[in-house]
Short mmCIF file of C-alpha atoms in Angstrom, two decimals:
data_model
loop_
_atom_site.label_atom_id
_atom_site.label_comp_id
_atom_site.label_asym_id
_atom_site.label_seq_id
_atom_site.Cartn_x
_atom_site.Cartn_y
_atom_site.Cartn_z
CA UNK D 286 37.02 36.18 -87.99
CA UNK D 287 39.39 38.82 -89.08
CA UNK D 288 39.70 42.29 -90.21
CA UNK D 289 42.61 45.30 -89.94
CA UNK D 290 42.41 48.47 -89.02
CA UNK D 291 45.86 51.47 -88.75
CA UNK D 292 46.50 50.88 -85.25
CA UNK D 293 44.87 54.64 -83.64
CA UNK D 294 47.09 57.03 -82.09
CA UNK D 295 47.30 57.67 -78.32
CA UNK D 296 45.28 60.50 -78.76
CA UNK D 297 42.38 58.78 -80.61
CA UNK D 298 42.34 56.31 -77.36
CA UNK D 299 42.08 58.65 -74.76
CA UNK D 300 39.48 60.62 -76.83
CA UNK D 301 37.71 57.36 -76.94
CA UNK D 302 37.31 56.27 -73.75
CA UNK D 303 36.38 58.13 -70.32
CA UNK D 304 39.11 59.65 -68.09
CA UNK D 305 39.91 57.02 -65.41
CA UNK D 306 39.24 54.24 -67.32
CA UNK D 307 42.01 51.66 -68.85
CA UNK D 308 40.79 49.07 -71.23
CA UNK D 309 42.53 46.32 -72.34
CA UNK D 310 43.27 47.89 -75.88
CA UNK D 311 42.71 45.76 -78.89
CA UNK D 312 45.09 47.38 -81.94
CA UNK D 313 43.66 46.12 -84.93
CA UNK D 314 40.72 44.40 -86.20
CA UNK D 315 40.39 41.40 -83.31
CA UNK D 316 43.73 43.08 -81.67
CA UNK D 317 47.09 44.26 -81.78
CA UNK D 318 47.70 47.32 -82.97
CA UNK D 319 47.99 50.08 -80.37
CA UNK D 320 51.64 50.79 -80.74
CA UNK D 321 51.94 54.20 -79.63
CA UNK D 322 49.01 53.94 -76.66
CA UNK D 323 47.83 51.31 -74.71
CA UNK D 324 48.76 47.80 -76.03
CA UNK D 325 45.95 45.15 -75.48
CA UNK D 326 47.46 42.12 -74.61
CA UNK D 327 46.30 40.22 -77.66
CA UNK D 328 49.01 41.75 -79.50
CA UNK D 329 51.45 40.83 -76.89
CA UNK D 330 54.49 37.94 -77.80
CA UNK D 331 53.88 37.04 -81.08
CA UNK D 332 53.99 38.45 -84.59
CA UNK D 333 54.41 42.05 -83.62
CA UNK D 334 54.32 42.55 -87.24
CA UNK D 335 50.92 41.11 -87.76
CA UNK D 336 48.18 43.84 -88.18
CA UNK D 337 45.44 41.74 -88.17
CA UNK D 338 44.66 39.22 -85.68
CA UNK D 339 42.91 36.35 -85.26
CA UNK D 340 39.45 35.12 -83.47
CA UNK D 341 38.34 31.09 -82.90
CA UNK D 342 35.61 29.83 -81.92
CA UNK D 343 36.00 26.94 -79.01
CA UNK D 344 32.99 24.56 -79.92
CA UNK D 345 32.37 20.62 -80.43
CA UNK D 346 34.84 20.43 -82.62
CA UNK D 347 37.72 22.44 -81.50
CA UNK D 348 37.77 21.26 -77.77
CA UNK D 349 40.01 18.62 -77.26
CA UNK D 350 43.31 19.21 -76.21
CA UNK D 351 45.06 18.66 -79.25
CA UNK D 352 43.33 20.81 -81.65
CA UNK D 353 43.52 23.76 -79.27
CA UNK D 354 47.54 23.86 -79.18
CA UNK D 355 47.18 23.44 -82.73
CA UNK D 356 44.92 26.26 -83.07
CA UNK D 357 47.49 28.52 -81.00
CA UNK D 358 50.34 27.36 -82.54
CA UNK D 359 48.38 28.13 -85.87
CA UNK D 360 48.21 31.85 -85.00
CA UNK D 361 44.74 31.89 -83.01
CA UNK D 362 44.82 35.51 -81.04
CA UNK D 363 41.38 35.44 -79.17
CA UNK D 364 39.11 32.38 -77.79
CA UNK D 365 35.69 32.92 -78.60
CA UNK D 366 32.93 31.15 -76.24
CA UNK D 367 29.68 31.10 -78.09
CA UNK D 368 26.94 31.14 -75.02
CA UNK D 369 24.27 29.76 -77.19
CA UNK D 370 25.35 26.39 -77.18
CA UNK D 371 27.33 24.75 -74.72
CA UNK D 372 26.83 24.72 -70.53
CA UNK D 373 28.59 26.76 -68.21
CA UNK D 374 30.77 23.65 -67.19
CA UNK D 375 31.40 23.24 -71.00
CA UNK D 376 32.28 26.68 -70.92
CA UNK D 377 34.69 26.88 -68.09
CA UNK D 378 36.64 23.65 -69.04
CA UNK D 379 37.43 24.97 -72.23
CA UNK D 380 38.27 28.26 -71.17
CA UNK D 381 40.84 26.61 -68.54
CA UNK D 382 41.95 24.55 -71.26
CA UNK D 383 43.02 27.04 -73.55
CA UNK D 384 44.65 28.95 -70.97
CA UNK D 385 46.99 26.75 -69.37
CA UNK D 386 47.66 25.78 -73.26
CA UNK D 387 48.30 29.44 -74.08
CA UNK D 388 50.78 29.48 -71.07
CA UNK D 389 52.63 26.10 -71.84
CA UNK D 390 53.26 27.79 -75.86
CA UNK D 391 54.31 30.64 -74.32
CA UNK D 392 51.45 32.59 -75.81
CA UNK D 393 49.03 35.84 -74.62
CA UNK D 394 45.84 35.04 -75.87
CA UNK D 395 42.40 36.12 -74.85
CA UNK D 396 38.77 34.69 -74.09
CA UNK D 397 35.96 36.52 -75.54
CA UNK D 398 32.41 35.60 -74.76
CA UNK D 399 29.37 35.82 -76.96
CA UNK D 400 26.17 36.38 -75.53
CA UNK D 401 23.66 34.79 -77.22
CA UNK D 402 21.19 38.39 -77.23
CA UNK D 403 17.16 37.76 -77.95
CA UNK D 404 17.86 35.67 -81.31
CA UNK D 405 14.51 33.24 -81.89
CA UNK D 406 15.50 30.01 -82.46
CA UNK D 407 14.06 26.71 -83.04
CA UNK D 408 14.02 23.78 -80.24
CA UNK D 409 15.57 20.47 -79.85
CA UNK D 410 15.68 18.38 -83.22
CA UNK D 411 16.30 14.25 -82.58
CA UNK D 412 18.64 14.11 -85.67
CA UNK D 413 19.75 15.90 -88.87
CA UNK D 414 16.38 16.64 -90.97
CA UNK D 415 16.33 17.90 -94.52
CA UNK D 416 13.35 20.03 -96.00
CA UNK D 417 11.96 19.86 -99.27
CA UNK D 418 11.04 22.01 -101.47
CA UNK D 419 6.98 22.59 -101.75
CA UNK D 420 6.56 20.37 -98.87
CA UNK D 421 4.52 21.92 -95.65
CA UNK D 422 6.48 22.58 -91.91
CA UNK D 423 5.25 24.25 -88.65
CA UNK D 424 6.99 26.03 -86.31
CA UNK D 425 4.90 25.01 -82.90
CA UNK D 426 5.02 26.05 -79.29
CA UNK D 427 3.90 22.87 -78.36
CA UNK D 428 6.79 20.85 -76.92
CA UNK D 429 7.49 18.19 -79.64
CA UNK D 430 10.33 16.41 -80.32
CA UNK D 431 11.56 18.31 -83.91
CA UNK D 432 11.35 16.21 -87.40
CA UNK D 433 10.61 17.02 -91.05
CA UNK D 434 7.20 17.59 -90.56
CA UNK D 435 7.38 20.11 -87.07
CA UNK D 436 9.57 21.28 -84.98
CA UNK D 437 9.49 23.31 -81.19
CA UNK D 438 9.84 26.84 -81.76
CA UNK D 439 9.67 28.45 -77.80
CA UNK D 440 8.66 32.39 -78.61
CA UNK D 441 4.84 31.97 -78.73
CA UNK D 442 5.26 36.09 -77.78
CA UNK D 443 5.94 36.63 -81.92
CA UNK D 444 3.09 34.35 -83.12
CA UNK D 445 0.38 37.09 -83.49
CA UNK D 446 3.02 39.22 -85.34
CA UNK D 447 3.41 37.06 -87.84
CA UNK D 448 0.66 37.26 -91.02
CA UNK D 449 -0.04 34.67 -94.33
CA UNK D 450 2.26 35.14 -97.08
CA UNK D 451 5.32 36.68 -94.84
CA UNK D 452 8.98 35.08 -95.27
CA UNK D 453 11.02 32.99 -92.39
CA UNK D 454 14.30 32.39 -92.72
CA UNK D 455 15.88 29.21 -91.10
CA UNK D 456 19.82 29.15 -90.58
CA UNK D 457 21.15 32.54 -91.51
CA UNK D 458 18.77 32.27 -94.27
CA UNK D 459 20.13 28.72 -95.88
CA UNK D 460 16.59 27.80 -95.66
CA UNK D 461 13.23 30.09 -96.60
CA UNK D 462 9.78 29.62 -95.37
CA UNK D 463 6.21 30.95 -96.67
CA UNK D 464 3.74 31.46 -94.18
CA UNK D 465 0.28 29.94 -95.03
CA UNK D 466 -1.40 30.67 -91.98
CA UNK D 467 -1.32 30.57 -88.06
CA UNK D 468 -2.83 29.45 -85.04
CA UNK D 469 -2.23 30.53 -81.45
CA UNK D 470 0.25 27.82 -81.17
CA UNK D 471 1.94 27.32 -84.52
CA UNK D 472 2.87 29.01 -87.74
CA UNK D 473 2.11 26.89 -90.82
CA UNK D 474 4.40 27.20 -93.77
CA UNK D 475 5.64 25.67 -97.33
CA UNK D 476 9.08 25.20 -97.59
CA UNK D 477 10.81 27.50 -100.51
CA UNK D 478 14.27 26.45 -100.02
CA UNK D 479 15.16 23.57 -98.39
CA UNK D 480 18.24 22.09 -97.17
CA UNK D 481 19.29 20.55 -93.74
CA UNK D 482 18.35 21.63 -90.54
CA UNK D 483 19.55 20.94 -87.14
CA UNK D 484 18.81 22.08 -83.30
CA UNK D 485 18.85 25.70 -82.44
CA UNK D 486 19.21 26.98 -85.47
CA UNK D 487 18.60 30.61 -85.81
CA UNK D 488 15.06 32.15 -87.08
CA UNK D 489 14.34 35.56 -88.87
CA UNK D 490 10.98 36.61 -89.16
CA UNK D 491 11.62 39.08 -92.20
CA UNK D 492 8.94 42.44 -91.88
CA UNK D 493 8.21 41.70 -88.77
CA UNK D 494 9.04 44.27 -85.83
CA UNK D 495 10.27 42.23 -82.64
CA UNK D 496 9.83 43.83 -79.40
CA UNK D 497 12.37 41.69 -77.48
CA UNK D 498 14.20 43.11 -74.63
CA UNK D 499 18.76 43.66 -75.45
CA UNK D 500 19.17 41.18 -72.37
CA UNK D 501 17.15 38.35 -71.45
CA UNK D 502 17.62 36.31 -68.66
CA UNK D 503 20.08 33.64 -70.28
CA UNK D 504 22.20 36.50 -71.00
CA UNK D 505 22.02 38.09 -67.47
CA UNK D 506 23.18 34.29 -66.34
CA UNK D 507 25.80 34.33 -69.18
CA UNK D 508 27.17 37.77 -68.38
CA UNK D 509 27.50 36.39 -64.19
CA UNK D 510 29.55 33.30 -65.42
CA UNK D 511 31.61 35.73 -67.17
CA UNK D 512 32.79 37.94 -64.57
CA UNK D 513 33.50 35.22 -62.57
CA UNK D 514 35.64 33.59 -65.32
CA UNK D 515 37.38 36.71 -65.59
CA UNK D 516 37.15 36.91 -69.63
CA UNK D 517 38.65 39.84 -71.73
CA UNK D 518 35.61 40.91 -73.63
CA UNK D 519 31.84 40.25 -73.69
CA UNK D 520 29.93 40.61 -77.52
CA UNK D 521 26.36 41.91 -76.92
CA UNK D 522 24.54 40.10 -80.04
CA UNK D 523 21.93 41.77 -81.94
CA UNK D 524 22.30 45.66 -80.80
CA UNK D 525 19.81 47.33 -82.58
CA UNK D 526 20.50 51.14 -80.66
CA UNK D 527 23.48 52.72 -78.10
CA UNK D 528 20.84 52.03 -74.95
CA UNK D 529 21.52 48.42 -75.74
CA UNK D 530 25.05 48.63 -74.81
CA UNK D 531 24.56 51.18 -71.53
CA UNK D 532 22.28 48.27 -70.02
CA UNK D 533 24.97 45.41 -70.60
CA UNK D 534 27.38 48.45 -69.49
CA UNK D 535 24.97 48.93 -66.40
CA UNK D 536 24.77 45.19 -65.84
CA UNK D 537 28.31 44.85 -65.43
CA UNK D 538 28.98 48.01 -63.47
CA UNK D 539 26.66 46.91 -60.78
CA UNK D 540 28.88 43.67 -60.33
CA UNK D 541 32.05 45.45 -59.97
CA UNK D 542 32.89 44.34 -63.42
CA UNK D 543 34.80 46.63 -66.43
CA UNK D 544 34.72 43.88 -69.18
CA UNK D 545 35.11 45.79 -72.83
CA UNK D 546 31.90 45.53 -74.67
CA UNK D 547 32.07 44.44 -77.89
CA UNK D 548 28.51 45.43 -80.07
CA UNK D 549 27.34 42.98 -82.32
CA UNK D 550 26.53 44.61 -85.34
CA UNK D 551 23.74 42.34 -86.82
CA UNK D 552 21.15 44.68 -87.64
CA UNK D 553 19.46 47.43 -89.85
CA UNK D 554 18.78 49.34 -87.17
CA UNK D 555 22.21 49.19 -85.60
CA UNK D 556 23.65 49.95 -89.11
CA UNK D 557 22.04 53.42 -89.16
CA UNK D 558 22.61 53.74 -85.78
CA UNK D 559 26.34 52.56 -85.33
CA UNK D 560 27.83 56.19 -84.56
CA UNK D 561 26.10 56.53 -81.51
CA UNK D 562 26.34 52.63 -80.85
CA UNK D 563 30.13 52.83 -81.43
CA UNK D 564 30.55 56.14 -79.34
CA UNK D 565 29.77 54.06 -75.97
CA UNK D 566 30.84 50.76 -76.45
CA UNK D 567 34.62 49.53 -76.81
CA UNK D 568 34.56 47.74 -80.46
CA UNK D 569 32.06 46.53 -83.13
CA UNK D 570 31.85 43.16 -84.25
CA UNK D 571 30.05 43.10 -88.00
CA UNK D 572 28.52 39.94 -87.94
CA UNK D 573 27.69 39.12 -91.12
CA UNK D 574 25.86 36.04 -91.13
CA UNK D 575 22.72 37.53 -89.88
CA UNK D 576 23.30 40.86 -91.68
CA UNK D 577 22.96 39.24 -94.19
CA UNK D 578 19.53 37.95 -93.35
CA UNK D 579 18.70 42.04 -92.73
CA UNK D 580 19.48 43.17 -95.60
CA UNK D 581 20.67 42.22 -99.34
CA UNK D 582 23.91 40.28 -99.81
CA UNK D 583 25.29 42.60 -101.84
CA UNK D 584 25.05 45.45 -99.39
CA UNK D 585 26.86 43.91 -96.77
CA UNK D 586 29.87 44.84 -97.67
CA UNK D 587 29.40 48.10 -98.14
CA UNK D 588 27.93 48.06 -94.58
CA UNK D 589 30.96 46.20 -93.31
CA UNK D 590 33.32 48.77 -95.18
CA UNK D 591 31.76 51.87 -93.15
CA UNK D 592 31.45 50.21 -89.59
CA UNK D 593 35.18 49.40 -90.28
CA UNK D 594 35.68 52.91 -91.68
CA UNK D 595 33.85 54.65 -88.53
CA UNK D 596 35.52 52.08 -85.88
CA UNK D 597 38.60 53.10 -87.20
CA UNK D 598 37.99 57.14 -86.73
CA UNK D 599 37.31 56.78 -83.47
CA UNK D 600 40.19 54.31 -82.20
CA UNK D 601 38.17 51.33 -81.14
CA UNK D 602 39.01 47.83 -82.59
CA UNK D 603 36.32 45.97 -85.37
CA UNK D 604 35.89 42.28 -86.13
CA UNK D 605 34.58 41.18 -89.08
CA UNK D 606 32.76 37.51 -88.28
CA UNK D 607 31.27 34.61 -90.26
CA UNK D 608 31.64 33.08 -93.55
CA UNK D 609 35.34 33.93 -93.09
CA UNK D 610 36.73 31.46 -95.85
CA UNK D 611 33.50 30.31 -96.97
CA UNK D 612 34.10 29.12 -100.07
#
């Protein structure tokens, strides 16, 4: 995850942000920056010179001991803890881990935390499955054990949404669906594209309006463990309007908490909306693995260009995320 921004001037901070109030100032892109005004500590003790910083994610395979002081020696700035996989325990090992490895390398490095926001997914798969093309798969409440024929798909609040002939994307859209018909427990398709899937892999139910509260109750959890881990930033995932980010704000304030907010940027709706998103939150995050399920690949980075323009203007840091070095 990476992107620059000119580091803002003191002025542009304090505009930003409310009198009183002292954020841990991230210069450019995932820090640094923020010469002339507050200095978040990401940019502190290495590579003043570096504009642009970097963000990891800690996951599966990035956790042992080894590949972490790699990873900081390497030039990782920020720790990223994705909350939709992984335990809390998970969770707080590695984020003691990479601490006491930041210390030992003489590094200042921060934890962000990713909530995992109202994202359907599917359930539990027993291995690796790959779907053919033209062959049929269902997407069922019922609790079954996932395979190449079915797999658990816990949101039976969508199913009546959802209408014969409408498109579901599997994966950040690596995988496309036709719907050929429901029932009150499952939604039948025929596989367009196939490919491999695998457990808790994201779905995007493409024309369909979701009414799906900005917090749900994992998050709520999530956002606790946080504040007691005493993290640098939380990343609300899939804002789709400002209110989004005053109830995480809310959430936070009424636990004696002042974490930065960082606002996912992951949707039309919080594309045409990102002034006023931007305006009350403390940096944008264009996440462009599930844009890209939103809207055509070849607008996204025209959409990436003007959150990073508009981040910029008002002196608040910008990440951009996924399919960093894809190819």
């Amino acid at each position: 995850m990476a992107a620059g921004f000119r580091g803002p001037s003191a002025r542009a901070q304090r505009a930003a942000y409310p009198a009183g109030y002292r954020p841990l100032f991230l210069g450019t892109g995932t820090g640094g920056g923020g010469d002339r005004g507050r200095v978040h500590r990401w940019s502190v003790g290495r590579d003043r010179m570096r504009r642009t910083k970097i963000v990891c994610t800690l996951g599966p395979a990035s956790q042992s001991e080894e590949t972490m002081r790699e990873m900081i020696r390497a030039g990782m700035d920020v720790a990223r803890i994705n909350f939709s996989h992984g335990s809390h325990e998970i969770h707080a090992r590695n984020i003691a881990l990479v601490r006491r490895l930041a210390r030992e390398e003489g590094q200042v490095l921060a934890v962000l935390c990713d909530l995992q926001g109202p994202k359907l997914r599917v359930g539990e798969i027993a291995a690796q499955v790959t779907l053919r093309e033209g062959q049929d798969f269902n997407l069922t409440t019922r609790p079954v054990p996932g395979d190449d024929q079915e797999v658990n798909f816990p949101h039976p609040e969508v199913i009546g949404d959802v209408r014969p002939g409408g498109r579901v994307l599997l994966d950040d859209g690596l995988l496309e669906l036709e719907v050929v018909g429901t029932t009150p427990t499952d939604i039948r398709c025929r596989v367009i594209t196939g490919g491999p899937l695998k457990s808790h892999k994201g779905v995007s139910l493409l024309g369909v309006s979701l009414n799906l509260p900005s917090l749900t109750e994992k998050d709520r959890e999530d956002a606790a463990f946080a504040i007691q881990q005493g993290v640098d930033y939380l990343a609300l995932s899939f804002v789709r309007r400002a209110e989004d980010v005053s109830q995480l704000r809310d959430l936070l304030e009424q636990n004696q908490a002042s974490i930065p907010i960082i606002a996912k940027i992951e949707k039309r709706e919080a594309v045409e909306a990102f002034e006023q998103i931007i305006e009350i939150s403390d940096g944008a995050m264009v996440a462009r693995g599930d844009l890209g399920v939103e809207a055509p690949a070849e607008e996204v980075p025209i959409y990436q260009k003007r959150i990073i323009r508009l981040a910029n203007e008002v002196g608040k840091p910008v990440i951009t995320a996924t399919q960093m070095l894809n190819s």
